[in-house]
Coordinates of C-alpha atoms and ligand atoms in Angstrom, one line a residue:
M287 CA -0.1 -0.1 0.0
R288 CA 2.7 2.6 1.0
Y289 CA 4.9 1.3 -1.8
D290 CA 2.2 1.8 -4.3
K291 CA 1.5 5.3 -3.2
K292 CA 5.2 6.2 -3.3
R293 CA 5.5 4.8 -6.8
T294 CA 2.4 6.7 -8.0
I295 CA 4.0 10.1 -6.7
F296 CA 7.2 9.0 -8.2
Y297 CA 5.6 8.9 -11.7
N298 CA 3.7 11.9 -11.2
V299 CA 6.9 13.9 -10.6
L300 CA 8.6 12.4 -13.4
F301 CA 5.7 13.2 -15.7
I302 CA 5.7 16.9 -14.4
V303 CA 9.4 17.2 -14.8
F304 CA 9.0 15.7 -18.4
C305 CA 6.3 18.2 -19.4
A306 CA 8.4 21.2 -17.9
A307 CA 11.4 20.0 -20.0
L308 CA 9.6 19.7 -23.1
F309 CA 7.9 23.0 -22.5
L310 CA 11.3 24.7 -22.0
F311 CA 12.7 23.2 -24.9
L312 CA 9.9 24.2 -27.3
W313 CA 9.7 27.6 -25.8
N314 CA 13.5 28.3 -26.0
A315 CA 14.7 26.6 -29.1
P316 CA 13.2 28.5 -31.8
P317 CA 14.1 32.2 -30.8
E318 CA 17.7 31.4 -30.1
T319 CA 18.4 30.0 -33.5
T320 CA 16.1 32.0 -35.9
K321 CA 17.5 35.2 -37.2
K322 CA 15.6 38.3 -35.9
L323 CA 14.2 40.9 -38.3
P324 CA 17.5 42.8 -39.2
Q325 CA 18.2 46.1 -38.0
D326 CA 18.9 48.0 -40.9
K327 CA 17.4 50.8 -43.2
I328 CA 15.3 48.3 -45.1
H329 CA 13.7 46.7 -42.0
Q330 CA 13.9 49.4 -39.6
R331 CA 10.4 50.7 -40.6
F332 CA 8.7 47.3 -39.7
Q333 CA 10.3 46.9 -36.0
N334 CA 7.4 49.0 -34.5
M335 CA 4.7 48.2 -36.9
G336 CA 1.9 45.7 -36.0
K337 CA 2.9 42.3 -37.0
K338 CA 0.0 41.7 -39.5
A339 CA 0.4 45.2 -41.1
A340 CA 4.2 44.6 -41.6
E341 CA 4.1 41.1 -42.8
Q342 CA 2.1 42.4 -45.8
F343 CA 5.3 43.9 -47.1
C344 CA 7.7 41.1 -46.5
E345 CA 7.1 39.1 -49.6
K346 CA 7.4 42.0 -51.9
C347 CA 11.0 41.4 -51.7
H348 CA 11.2 37.8 -50.1
N349 CA 9.6 35.9 -52.9
P350 CA 10.9 33.0 -55.3
K351 CA 11.5 35.9 -57.9
G352 CA 12.3 38.7 -55.5
E353 CA 15.7 40.1 -54.5
V354 CA 15.9 38.0 -51.4
P355 CA 14.1 34.6 -52.0
L356 CA 13.7 32.4 -48.8
P357 CA 16.1 29.5 -48.5
K358 CA 14.7 26.3 -50.1
K359 CA 14.6 24.6 -46.8
H360 CA 12.6 27.4 -45.3
P361 CA 9.7 26.2 -42.8
P362 CA 6.3 27.1 -43.5
K363 CA 6.4 30.9 -43.9
Y364 CA 2.8 32.0 -42.7
R365 CA 3.3 34.7 -40.1
C366 CA 7.0 35.9 -40.7
L367 CA 7.3 38.0 -37.4
L368 CA 6.4 35.1 -35.1
C369 CA 9.7 33.4 -36.0
H370 CA 11.7 36.5 -37.1
K371 CA 11.2 38.7 -33.9
Q372 CA 11.0 42.4 -34.1
T373 CA 13.3 44.2 -31.8
R374 CA 10.9 46.8 -30.5
K375 CA 12.1 49.7 -28.5
Ligands
HEC190 C1 12.4 46.4 -49.6 C2 12.6 44.9 -49.7 C3 12.5 44.2 -48.4 C4 11.4 44.0 -47.6 C5 9.9 44.7 -47.8 C6 11.8 43.1 -46.6 N1 13.0 42.6 -46.7 FE1 14.0 41.3 -45.4 N2 15.7 41.6 -46.6 C7 15.7 42.4 -47.5 C8 17.1 42.3 -48.0 C9 17.7 43.2 -49.2 C10 17.9 41.7 -47.1 C11 19.4 41.0 -47.4 C12 20.1 42.2 -46.5 C13 19.9 42.5 -45.2 O1 20.1 41.6 -44.3 O2 19.0 43.4 -44.9 C14 17.1 40.9 -46.2 C15 17.2 40.1 -45.3 C16 16.1 39.6 -44.4 C17 16.3 38.6 -43.5 C18 17.7 37.7 -43.2 C19 18.7 38.6 -42.3 C20 19.9 37.7 -42.2 O3 20.6 38.1 -41.1 O4 20.4 37.0 -43.1 C21 15.3 38.4 -42.7 C22 15.0 37.4 -41.6 C23 14.3 39.2 -43.3 N3 14.8 39.9 -44.4 C24 13.0 39.2 -43.0 C25 11.9 40.2 -43.3 C26 10.9 40.2 -42.9 C27 10.2 39.5 -41.9 C28 9.9 41.3 -43.6 C29 8.7 41.6 -43.5 C30 8.4 42.5 -42.0 C31 11.2 41.7 -44.6 N4 12.2 41.0 -44.4 C32 10.9 42.7 -45.4 C33 14.7 43.1 -48.3 C34 13.5 43.3 -47.7
HEC191 C1 7.9 28.8 -38.4 C2 9.2 29.8 -38.4 C3 9.1 30.9 -39.7 C4 8.3 31.6 -40.2 C5 6.9 31.5 -40.1 C6 9.2 32.4 -41.1 N1 10.4 32.0 -41.0 FE1 12.1 32.9 -42.1 N2 13.3 31.5 -41.4 C7 13.0 30.5 -40.3 C8 14.1 29.5 -40.0 C9 14.2 28.6 -38.9 C10 15.1 30.0 -41.1 C11 16.6 29.4 -41.1 C12 17.3 29.7 -40.0 C13 18.0 31.2 -40.0 O1 17.1 32.1 -39.5 O2 18.9 31.4 -40.8 C14 14.7 31.2 -41.7 C15 15.3 31.8 -42.8 C16 14.9 32.9 -43.3 C17 15.6 33.8 -44.2 C18 17.1 33.6 -44.6 C19 18.0 34.0 -43.6 C20 19.4 33.8 -44.0 O3 20.1 33.2 -43.3 O4 19.8 34.1 -45.1 C21 14.7 34.8 -44.5 C22 15.1 36.0 -45.6 C23 13.6 34.7 -44.2 N3 13.7 33.5 -43.4 C24 12.5 35.5 -44.3 C25 11.1 35.1 -44.0 C26 9.9 35.8 -44.5 C27 10.0 37.0 -45.3 C28 8.8 35.2 -43.7 C29 7.3 35.5 -44.1 C30 7.0 35.5 -45.3 C31 9.5 34.1 -43.0 N4 10.8 34.0 -43.0 C32 8.6 33.3 -42.1 C33 11.7 30.5 -39.7 C34 10.6 31.1 -40.2

């Protein structure tokens, strides 16, 4: 009886630790590796714009025939600024 209870608690703790680790992994991994919206003349005006408003301009240049096409292995590109973070002031 006591043994069973201890084991249940053990597995519950294990489960919580696992969830926390998974959550931290998912939360931390992408922003650290994905490039931010560049801070240069071209992109400066998008830094403080609403995300949805700014994203309408991205593909004017970043399209397969534009000046800076996305890399071939680019992930699904819906909502640029959720991945390429703005640096707001
Ligand atoms: C007027 C054309 C133009 C528009 C509009 C534009 N970009 Fe760019 N983008 C460029 C050019 C040119 C480069 C390469 C030079 C540089 O880094 O600025 C670039 C580079 C990038 C890079 C790569 C930076 C790096 O470090 O390699 C990212 C990410 C990016 N743009 C995201 C965006 C997003 C998101 C938007 C929409 C909010 C956007 N761009 C709108 C022209 C544009
Ligand atoms: C799901 C996340 C995600 C979304 C949404 C997304 N990107 Fe990316 N993008 C990435 C990743 C990951 C890379 C490759 C790693 C890196 O940043 O160098 C990348 C690379 C790029 C690059 C090349 C950077 C370089 O190293 O030369 C450009 C330019 C770019 N993205 C622009 C855009 C634009 C414009 C949009 C919207 C139309 C967009 N991205 C949407 C995640 C994303």
